[in-house]
mmCIF file of C-alpha atoms in Angstrom:
data_model
loop_
_atom_site.group_PDB
_atom_site.id
_atom_site.type_symbol
_atom_site.label_atom_id
_atom_site.label_comp_id
_atom_site.label_asym_id
_atom_site.label_seq_id
_atom_site.Cartn_x
_atom_site.Cartn_y
_atom_site.Cartn_z
ATOM 1 C CA MET U 86 0.000 0.000 0.000
ATOM 2 C CA THR U 87 2.670 2.496 1.019
ATOM 3 C CA GLY U 88 4.521 1.850 -2.209
ATOM 4 C CA HIS U 89 1.552 3.238 -4.172
ATOM 5 C CA LEU U 90 0.890 6.313 -2.039
ATOM 6 C CA PRO U 91 3.438 8.719 -3.624
ATOM 7 C CA ARG U 92 2.100 7.944 -7.082
ATOM 8 C CA THR U 93 -1.470 8.643 -5.902
ATOM 9 C CA VAL U 94 -0.441 11.933 -4.309
ATOM 10 C CA ARG U 95 1.430 13.019 -7.437
ATOM 11 C CA SER U 96 -1.551 12.055 -9.573
ATOM 12 C CA ASP U 97 -3.932 14.069 -7.365
ATOM 13 C CA ALA U 98 -1.591 17.050 -7.484
ATOM 14 C CA ARG U 99 -1.381 16.883 -11.280
ATOM 15 C CA ASP U 100 -5.159 16.643 -11.547
ATOM 16 C CA ASN U 101 -5.642 19.615 -9.212
ATOM 17 C CA ARG U 102 -3.135 21.697 -11.138
ATOM 18 C CA ALA U 103 -4.879 20.851 -14.406
ATOM 19 C CA ARG U 104 -8.271 21.763 -12.904
ATOM 20 C CA ILE U 105 -6.902 25.098 -11.673
ATOM 21 C CA LEU U 106 -5.411 26.011 -15.051
ATOM 22 C CA ASP U 107 -8.588 24.961 -16.843
ATOM 23 C CA ALA U 108 -10.682 27.086 -14.460
ATOM 24 C CA ALA U 109 -8.273 30.029 -14.751
ATOM 25 C CA ARG U 110 -8.479 29.924 -18.539
ATOM 26 C CA LEU U 111 -12.259 30.205 -18.327
ATOM 27 C CA VAL U 112 -12.374 32.809 -15.550
ATOM 28 C CA PHE U 113 -9.679 35.125 -16.911
ATOM 29 C CA GLY U 114 -10.937 34.612 -20.437
ATOM 30 C CA GLU U 115 -14.488 35.603 -19.536
ATOM 31 C CA GLU U 116 -13.987 38.117 -16.708
ATOM 32 C CA GLY U 117 -10.553 39.534 -17.521
ATOM 33 C CA LEU U 118 -7.333 39.547 -15.514
ATOM 34 C CA SER U 119 -8.958 41.501 -12.672
ATOM 35 C CA ALA U 120 -11.016 38.444 -11.668
ATOM 36 C CA PRO U 121 -10.110 37.411 -8.080
ATOM 37 C CA MET U 122 -8.278 34.193 -7.290
ATOM 38 C CA ARG U 123 -11.241 32.957 -5.255
ATOM 39 C CA ASP U 124 -13.310 32.891 -8.463
ATOM 40 C CA VAL U 125 -10.742 30.556 -10.001
ATOM 41 C CA ALA U 126 -10.783 28.310 -6.930
ATOM 42 C CA ARG U 127 -14.576 28.258 -6.981
ATOM 43 C CA ARG U 128 -14.681 27.368 -10.695
ATOM 44 C CA ALA U 129 -12.125 24.596 -10.116
ATOM 45 C CA ASP U 130 -14.184 23.341 -7.127
ATOM 46 C CA LEU U 131 -11.085 23.459 -4.928
ATOM 47 C CA ALA U 132 -10.217 25.177 -1.671
ATOM 48 C CA PRO U 133 -8.313 28.480 -2.056
ATOM 49 C CA ALA U 134 -5.455 26.942 -0.063
ATOM 50 C CA THR U 135 -5.040 24.280 -2.742
ATOM 51 C CA LEU U 136 -4.884 26.944 -5.425
ATOM 52 C CA TYR U 137 -2.226 28.950 -3.561
ATOM 53 C CA ARG U 138 -0.213 25.806 -2.915
ATOM 54 C CA HIS U 139 0.162 25.385 -6.674
ATOM 55 C CA PHE U 140 0.303 29.092 -7.568
ATOM 56 C CA PRO U 141 1.482 31.338 -4.701
ATOM 57 C CA THR U 142 0.829 34.540 -6.689
ATOM 58 C CA LYS U 143 -1.813 35.646 -9.135
ATOM 59 C CA GLN U 144 0.836 36.722 -11.641
ATOM 60 C CA GLU U 145 2.289 33.203 -11.677
ATOM 61 C CA LEU U 146 -1.164 31.713 -12.262
ATOM 62 C CA ILE U 147 -1.862 34.133 -15.105
ATOM 63 C CA ALA U 148 1.510 33.441 -16.712
ATOM 64 C CA GLN U 149 1.012 29.678 -16.552
ATOM 65 C CA THR U 150 -2.531 29.975 -17.887
ATOM 66 C CA PHE U 151 -1.320 31.969 -20.867
ATOM 67 C CA ALA U 152 1.466 29.430 -21.412
ATOM 68 C CA GLU U 153 -1.197 26.780 -22.077
ATOM 69 C CA GLN U 154 -2.759 28.942 -24.787
ATOM 70 C CA HIS U 155 0.649 29.837 -26.145
ATOM 71 C CA ARG U 156 1.515 26.157 -26.545
ATOM 72 C CA ALA U 157 -1.858 25.495 -28.175
ATOM 73 C CA CYS U 158 -1.228 28.247 -30.748
ATOM 74 C CA HIS U 159 2.216 26.895 -31.546
ATOM 75 C CA ALA U 160 0.824 23.360 -31.799
ATOM 76 C CA ALA U 161 -1.776 24.576 -34.305
ATOM 77 C CA VAL U 162 0.906 26.160 -36.508
ATOM 78 C CA ARG U 163 3.252 23.175 -36.130
ATOM 79 C CA ASP U 164 0.569 20.621 -37.025
ATOM 80 C CA ALA U 165 -0.519 22.700 -40.004
ATOM 81 C CA LEU U 166 3.040 22.789 -41.344
ATOM 82 C CA MET U 167 3.403 19.028 -40.834
ATOM 83 C CA ASP U 168 0.212 18.261 -42.775
ATOM 84 C CA ALA U 169 1.002 16.451 -46.004
ATOM 85 C CA ASP U 170 -1.708 18.530 -47.710
ATOM 86 C CA PRO U 171 -0.789 22.242 -47.257
ATOM 87 C CA TRP U 172 -4.312 23.461 -48.036
ATOM 88 C CA HIS U 173 -5.738 20.991 -45.552
ATOM 89 C CA GLY U 174 -3.224 22.261 -42.977
ATOM 90 C CA PHE U 175 -4.090 25.887 -43.761
ATOM 91 C CA GLN U 176 -7.780 25.228 -43.136
ATOM 92 C CA SER U 177 -6.992 23.439 -39.885
ATOM 93 C CA LEU U 178 -4.945 26.409 -38.696
ATOM 94 C CA ILE U 179 -7.807 28.851 -39.255
ATOM 95 C CA GLU U 180 -10.308 26.594 -37.476
ATOM 96 C CA ARG U 181 -8.101 26.006 -34.450
ATOM 97 C CA ILE U 182 -7.023 29.639 -34.051
ATOM 98 C CA CYS U 183 -10.657 30.777 -34.236
ATOM 99 C CA GLU U 184 -11.584 28.177 -31.625
ATOM 100 C CA LEU U 185 -8.843 29.391 -29.278
ATOM 101 C CA HIS U 186 -9.967 32.996 -29.694
ATOM 102 C CA ALA U 187 -13.598 32.047 -29.096
ATOM 103 C CA HIS U 188 -12.687 30.380 -25.804
ATOM 104 C CA SER U 189 -10.359 33.098 -24.546
ATOM 105 C CA ARG U 190 -12.450 36.269 -25.029
ATOM 106 C CA GLY U 191 -9.305 38.353 -25.474
ATOM 107 C CA PHE U 192 -7.338 36.814 -22.616
ATOM 108 C CA ALA U 193 -4.080 36.660 -24.606
ATOM 109 C CA ASP U 194 -4.309 40.327 -25.566
ATOM 110 C CA ALA U 195 -5.026 41.296 -21.956
ATOM 111 C CA PHE U 196 -2.058 39.248 -20.746
ATOM 112 C CA MET U 197 0.359 40.841 -23.188
ATOM 113 C CA THR U 198 -0.827 44.289 -22.098
ATOM 114 C CA ALA U 199 -0.565 43.529 -18.380
ATOM 115 C CA PHE U 200 2.703 41.554 -18.442
ATOM 116 C CA PRO U 201 4.731 42.711 -21.457
ATOM 117 C CA GLN U 202 8.006 41.425 -19.986
ATOM 118 C CA SER U 203 6.853 37.833 -19.513
ATOM 119 C CA MET U 204 8.266 36.816 -22.881
ATOM 120 C CA ASP U 205 9.599 38.334 -26.072
ATOM 121 C CA PHE U 206 6.289 38.782 -27.891
ATOM 122 C CA ALA U 207 7.865 40.579 -30.850
ATOM 123 C CA ALA U 208 10.255 37.712 -31.559
ATOM 124 C CA ASP U 209 7.469 35.195 -31.031
ATOM 125 C CA ARG U 210 5.193 36.985 -33.496
ATOM 126 C CA GLU U 211 8.009 37.096 -36.044
ATOM 127 C CA ARG U 212 8.614 33.341 -35.774
ATOM 128 C CA THR U 213 4.901 32.625 -36.105
ATOM 129 C CA ALA U 214 4.582 34.964 -39.098
ATOM 130 C CA ARG U 215 7.450 33.176 -40.849
ATOM 131 C CA ALA U 216 5.835 29.789 -40.240
ATOM 132 C CA VAL U 217 2.440 30.950 -41.539
ATOM 133 C CA THR U 218 4.091 32.549 -44.567
ATOM 134 C CA GLU U 219 5.766 29.231 -45.379
ATOM 135 C CA LEU U 220 2.474 27.363 -44.956
ATOM 136 C CA ALA U 221 0.699 29.856 -47.220
ATOM 137 C CA ARG U 222 3.417 29.508 -49.864
ATOM 138 C CA ARG U 223 2.956 25.737 -49.939
ATOM 139 C CA ALA U 224 -0.847 26.047 -50.068
ATOM 140 C CA GLN U 225 -0.595 28.540 -52.929
ATOM 141 C CA GLU U 226 1.606 26.118 -54.856
ATOM 142 C CA THR U 227 -1.248 23.600 -54.766
ATOM 143 C CA GLY U 228 -3.459 26.191 -56.469
ATOM 144 C CA GLN U 229 -6.053 26.071 -53.675
ATOM 145 C CA LEU U 230 -5.106 29.212 -51.714
ATOM 146 C CA ARG U 231 -5.673 32.588 -53.308
ATOM 147 C CA PRO U 232 -2.413 33.807 -54.878
ATOM 148 C CA GLY U 233 -2.809 37.271 -53.328
ATOM 149 C CA PHE U 234 -2.975 35.988 -49.734
ATOM 150 C CA VAL U 235 -0.550 37.562 -47.232
ATOM 151 C CA VAL U 236 -0.166 37.037 -43.472
ATOM 152 C CA ASP U 237 -1.785 40.423 -42.829
ATOM 153 C CA ASP U 238 -5.016 38.926 -44.209
ATOM 154 C CA LEU U 239 -4.980 36.412 -41.366
ATOM 155 C CA ILE U 240 -4.438 39.195 -38.824
ATOM 156 C CA LEU U 241 -7.360 41.094 -40.360
ATOM 157 C CA MET U 242 -9.489 37.962 -40.011
ATOM 158 C CA LEU U 243 -8.596 37.630 -36.313
ATOM 159 C CA THR U 244 -9.369 41.300 -35.728
ATOM 160 C CA ALA U 245 -12.829 40.787 -37.227
ATOM 161 C CA HIS U 246 -13.261 37.594 -35.184
ATOM 162 C CA GLN U 247 -12.864 39.578 -31.952
ATOM 163 C CA GLY U 248 -16.292 41.071 -32.620
ATOM 164 C CA LEU U 249 -17.807 37.721 -31.592
ATOM 165 C CA GLN U 250 -16.267 37.714 -28.141
ATOM 166 C CA HIS U 251 -19.016 39.647 -26.377
ATOM 167 C CA ALA U 252 -21.676 37.077 -27.264
ATOM 168 C CA PRO U 253 -22.720 34.395 -24.726
ATOM 169 C CA ARG U 254 -20.348 31.438 -24.804
ATOM 170 C CA PRO U 255 -22.540 28.853 -26.635
ATOM 171 C CA ALA U 256 -23.544 31.390 -29.289
ATOM 172 C CA ARG U 257 -19.940 32.606 -29.511
ATOM 173 C CA LEU U 258 -18.568 29.134 -30.231
ATOM 174 C CA THR U 259 -21.208 28.405 -32.851
ATOM 175 C CA ALA U 260 -20.673 31.751 -34.562
ATOM 176 C CA SER U 261 -16.905 31.226 -34.468
ATOM 177 C CA ARG U 262 -17.173 27.938 -36.339
ATOM 178 C CA ARG U 263 -19.371 29.520 -38.993
ATOM 179 C CA PHE U 264 -16.978 32.459 -39.240
ATOM 180 C CA ALA U 265 -14.025 30.097 -39.789
ATOM 181 C CA ALA U 266 -15.902 28.230 -42.530
ATOM 182 C CA TYR U 267 -16.708 31.494 -44.355
ATOM 183 C CA VAL U 268 -13.119 32.726 -44.046
ATOM 184 C CA ILE U 269 -11.776 29.483 -45.493
ATOM 185 C CA GLU U 270 -14.053 29.847 -48.497
ATOM 186 C CA ALA U 271 -12.967 33.482 -48.892
ATOM 187 C CA PHE U 272 -9.295 32.439 -48.947
ATOM 188 C CA ARG U 273 -9.920 29.597 -51.366
ATOM 189 C CA ALA U 274 -8.679 30.221 -54.903
ATOM 190 C CA ALA U 275 -11.421 30.423 -57.527
ATOM 191 C CA PRO U 276 -11.780 26.865 -58.883
ATOM 192 C CA GLN U 277 -10.738 26.303 -62.475
ATOM 193 C CA THR U 278 -13.380 25.088 -64.928
ATOM 194 C CA GLY U 279 -14.191 21.490 -64.206
ATOM 195 C CA ALA U 280 -11.857 21.350 -61.208
ATOM 196 C CA PRO U 281 -13.487 20.103 -57.991
ATOM 197 C CA THR U 282 -13.072 22.083 -54.791
ATOM 198 C CA ARG U 283 -11.680 20.313 -51.753
ATOM 199 C CA PRO U 284 -13.948 20.285 -48.707
ATOM 200 C CA SER U 285 -12.762 22.155 -45.634
ATOM 201 C CA ARG U 286 -12.342 20.439 -42.259
ATOM 202 C CA GLU U 287 -14.938 19.771 -39.529
ATOM 203 C CA GLN U 288 -17.394 22.707 -39.833
ATOM 204 C CA GLY U 289 -16.959 22.994 -43.595
ATOM 205 C CA GLU U 290 -16.461 19.344 -44.409
ATOM 206 C CA GLN U 291 -19.916 19.025 -45.960
ATOM 207 C CA LEU U 292 -19.485 22.057 -48.215
ATOM 208 C CA MET U 293 -19.449 21.152 -51.880
ATOM 209 C CA ASP U 294 -18.843 22.905 -55.156
ATOM 210 C CA LEU U 295 -22.081 24.837 -54.679
ATOM 211 C CA PRO U 296 -22.444 26.305 -58.198
ATOM 212 C CA ALA U 297 -22.699 22.748 -59.563
ATOM 213 C CA LEU U 298 -25.640 21.856 -57.278
ATOM 214 C CA THR U 299 -29.303 22.323 -57.924
ATOM 215 C CA PRO U 300 -31.336 24.073 -55.180
ATOM 216 C CA SER U 301 -32.795 20.760 -54.034
ATOM 217 C CA GLN U 302 -29.357 19.104 -53.964
ATOM 218 C CA ARG U 303 -27.937 22.006 -52.012
ATOM 219 C CA ALA U 304 -30.782 21.863 -49.488
ATOM 220 C CA GLU U 305 -30.314 18.120 -49.095
ATOM 221 C CA ALA U 306 -26.544 18.521 -48.541
ATOM 222 C CA LEU U 307 -27.087 21.191 -45.906
ATOM 223 C CA GLU U 308 -29.663 19.046 -44.114
ATOM 224 C CA LYS U 309 -27.258 16.101 -44.070
ATOM 225 C CA ALA U 310 -24.492 18.317 -42.680
ATOM 226 C CA LYS U 311 -26.843 19.626 -40.011
ATOM 227 C CA ALA U 312 -27.869 16.099 -39.048
ATOM 228 C CA VAL U 313 -24.218 14.996 -38.761
ATOM 229 C CA ARG U 314 -23.347 17.962 -36.543
ATOM 230 C CA LYS U 315 -26.345 17.255 -34.308
ATOM 231 C CA GLU U 316 -25.485 13.572 -33.999
ATOM 232 C CA ARG U 317 -21.916 14.424 -33.019
ATOM 233 C CA ALA U 318 -23.086 16.970 -30.454
ATOM 234 C CA ASP U 319 -25.514 14.389 -29.006
ATOM 235 C CA LEU U 320 -22.725 11.798 -28.757
ATOM 236 C CA MET U 321 -20.447 14.248 -26.929
ATOM 237 C CA ALA U 322 -23.289 15.139 -24.548
ATOM 238 C CA GLN U 323 -23.868 11.435 -23.807
ATOM 239 C CA LEU U 324 -20.154 10.981 -23.208
ATOM 240 C CA LYS U 325 -20.079 13.895 -20.754
ATOM 241 C CA ALA U 326 -23.189 12.578 -18.954
ATOM 242 C CA GLY U 327 -21.668 9.112 -18.652
ATOM 243 C CA THR U 328 -24.468 7.430 -20.598
ATOM 244 C CA LEU U 329 -22.042 6.579 -23.407
ATOM 245 C CA GLN U 330 -18.724 4.871 -22.674
ATOM 246 C CA LEU U 331 -15.527 5.718 -24.523
ATOM 247 C CA MET U 332 -15.036 2.097 -25.572
ATOM 248 C CA ASP U 333 -18.471 2.089 -27.219
ATOM 249 C CA LEU U 334 -17.759 5.341 -29.031
ATOM 250 C CA LEU U 335 -14.394 4.118 -30.353
ATOM 251 C CA ALA U 336 -15.977 0.839 -31.453
ATOM 252 C CA ARG U 337 -18.040 2.717 -34.039
ATOM 253 C CA LYS U 338 -16.488 2.736 -37.517
ATOM 254 C CA ASP U 339 -18.793 5.220 -39.246
ATOM 255 C CA ALA U 340 -17.730 8.634 -40.553
ATOM 256 C CA VAL U 341 -19.846 10.482 -37.969
ATOM 257 C CA VAL U 342 -17.527 9.303 -35.199
ATOM 258 C CA GLY U 343 -14.435 8.837 -37.341
ATOM 259 C CA LYS U 344 -14.117 12.525 -38.170
ATOM 260 C CA ILE U 345 -14.496 13.797 -34.593
ATOM 261 C CA ARG U 346 -11.264 15.229 -33.218
ATOM 262 C CA VAL U 347 -9.765 13.205 -30.369
ATOM 263 C CA ARG U 348 -9.342 16.410 -28.348
ATOM 264 C CA ARG U 349 -13.092 17.024 -28.541
ATOM 265 C CA VAL U 350 -13.740 13.478 -27.321
ATOM 266 C CA LEU U 351 -11.366 13.912 -24.370
ATOM 267 C CA GLU U 352 -12.856 17.271 -23.396
ATOM 268 C CA SER U 353 -16.300 15.633 -23.352
ATOM 269 C CA LEU U 354 -15.279 12.980 -20.828
ATOM 270 C CA PRO U 355 -16.476 13.658 -17.255
ATOM 271 C CA GLY U 356 -13.933 15.671 -15.290
ATOM 272 C CA ILE U 357 -11.624 16.322 -18.257
ATOM 273 C CA GLY U 358 -11.206 19.951 -19.311
ATOM 274 C CA ALA U 359 -9.243 21.616 -22.084
ATOM 275 C CA VAL U 360 -5.961 21.719 -20.147
ATOM 276 C CA ARG U 361 -6.116 18.079 -19.044
ATOM 277 C CA ALA U 362 -7.110 17.018 -22.574
ATOM 278 C CA GLY U 363 -4.038 18.770 -23.961
ATOM 279 C CA GLN U 364 -1.809 16.997 -21.432
ATOM 280 C CA LEU U 365 -3.304 13.627 -22.333
ATOM 281 C CA LEU U 366 -2.732 14.238 -26.047
ATOM 282 C CA ALA U 367 0.900 15.078 -25.344
ATOM 283 C CA ASP U 368 1.372 12.049 -23.054
ATOM 284 C CA LEU U 369 -0.166 9.717 -25.640
ATOM 285 C CA ARG U 370 1.688 11.400 -28.506
ATOM 286 C CA ILE U 371 -1.534 12.182 -30.331
ATOM 287 C CA SER U 372 -1.438 15.324 -32.468
ATOM 288 C CA GLU U 373 -3.872 18.150 -31.719
ATOM 289 C CA GLY U 374 -5.618 17.711 -35.063
ATOM 290 C CA ARG U 375 -5.918 13.920 -34.914
ATOM 291 C CA ARG U 376 -9.363 12.516 -35.595
ATOM 292 C CA VAL U 377 -10.781 9.294 -34.182
ATOM 293 C CA GLN U 378 -10.412 7.496 -37.511
ATOM 294 C CA GLY U 379 -6.689 8.311 -37.522
ATOM 295 C CA LEU U 380 -5.917 6.702 -34.151
ATOM 296 C CA GLY U 381 -3.492 3.808 -34.240
ATOM 297 C CA SER U 382 -4.303 0.548 -32.489
ATOM 298 C CA GLY U 383 -1.774 1.302 -29.753
ATOM 299 C CA GLN U 384 -3.216 4.768 -29.164
ATOM 300 C CA ARG U 385 -6.731 3.341 -28.926
ATOM 301 C CA ALA U 386 -5.560 0.720 -26.440
ATOM 302 C CA ARG U 387 -3.840 3.316 -24.236
ATOM 303 C CA LEU U 388 -6.904 5.558 -24.305
ATOM 304 C CA LEU U 389 -9.169 2.698 -23.234
ATOM 305 C CA ALA U 390 -6.725 1.732 -20.498
ATOM 306 C CA LEU U 391 -6.912 5.294 -19.132
ATOM 307 C CA PHE U 392 -10.705 5.436 -19.366
ATOM 308 C CA PRO U 393 -12.114 1.936 -18.852
ATOM 309 C CA SER U 394 -15.830 1.238 -18.840
ATOM 310 C CA GLY U 395 -17.536 3.016 -15.975
ATOM 311 C CA HIS U 396 -15.152 6.016 -15.911
#
């Protein structure tokens, strides 16, 4: 028994730290950096003493909370560059950056204003701009990204996206996904005669070459897309409520489940937030953009070992 105690304590401490960071991301993102520490403790459902044991000062908590978002942004750019299909990677980058912005409600901007010395933001922006420029160059070479695209267009898109951040959270997330889908279509190069357009990811995956569709075909396609989105949302709700087990979800081989991102599945499990989900992806060596259908047999086995039936 005593041989297992240190591991249990370390596990509890890691879980508490993850809960605090997840709560801080939500609290600071929604209320701003002036939100009191007790609000973070309350959102994490932990005693204030536990919070201060992990983060003795508010500045340290804020810095660590931003670090999670910072890593998520870099992971989005890195995964996009690693995508074998540059246009596919470009679309993924837009979707993930919009999702991060929708969750944060300007937290990153507030952090940079309040703590400008925490890191070299200018150098970081320059590195990110170079990476996005390289991704755009590759996507343009495929003929699918508009030839006139420049990185400033992406910054303009994010500036416009900030207008969604005052909406209630559920409406904000839905609007953000629609915004990302429209932006992707705006950045898409005009298709050549007879050339099919490639569907975008997740929110736009059901979009087709609309000019080639009749009104009835278009309506049918949109209804199918709506039905797929609803079924996925219902599955994630069942997972969160515990009425659907992870093993049963992963056993399904259909496209509805296959195209769900693994991160979304993890975040829907009871007690798992965005921060903990990110840690699990890193521990299991699963990329941020990985979908269920892309999981290897070993990755599936490790996931099921972590979350057995009845979790």
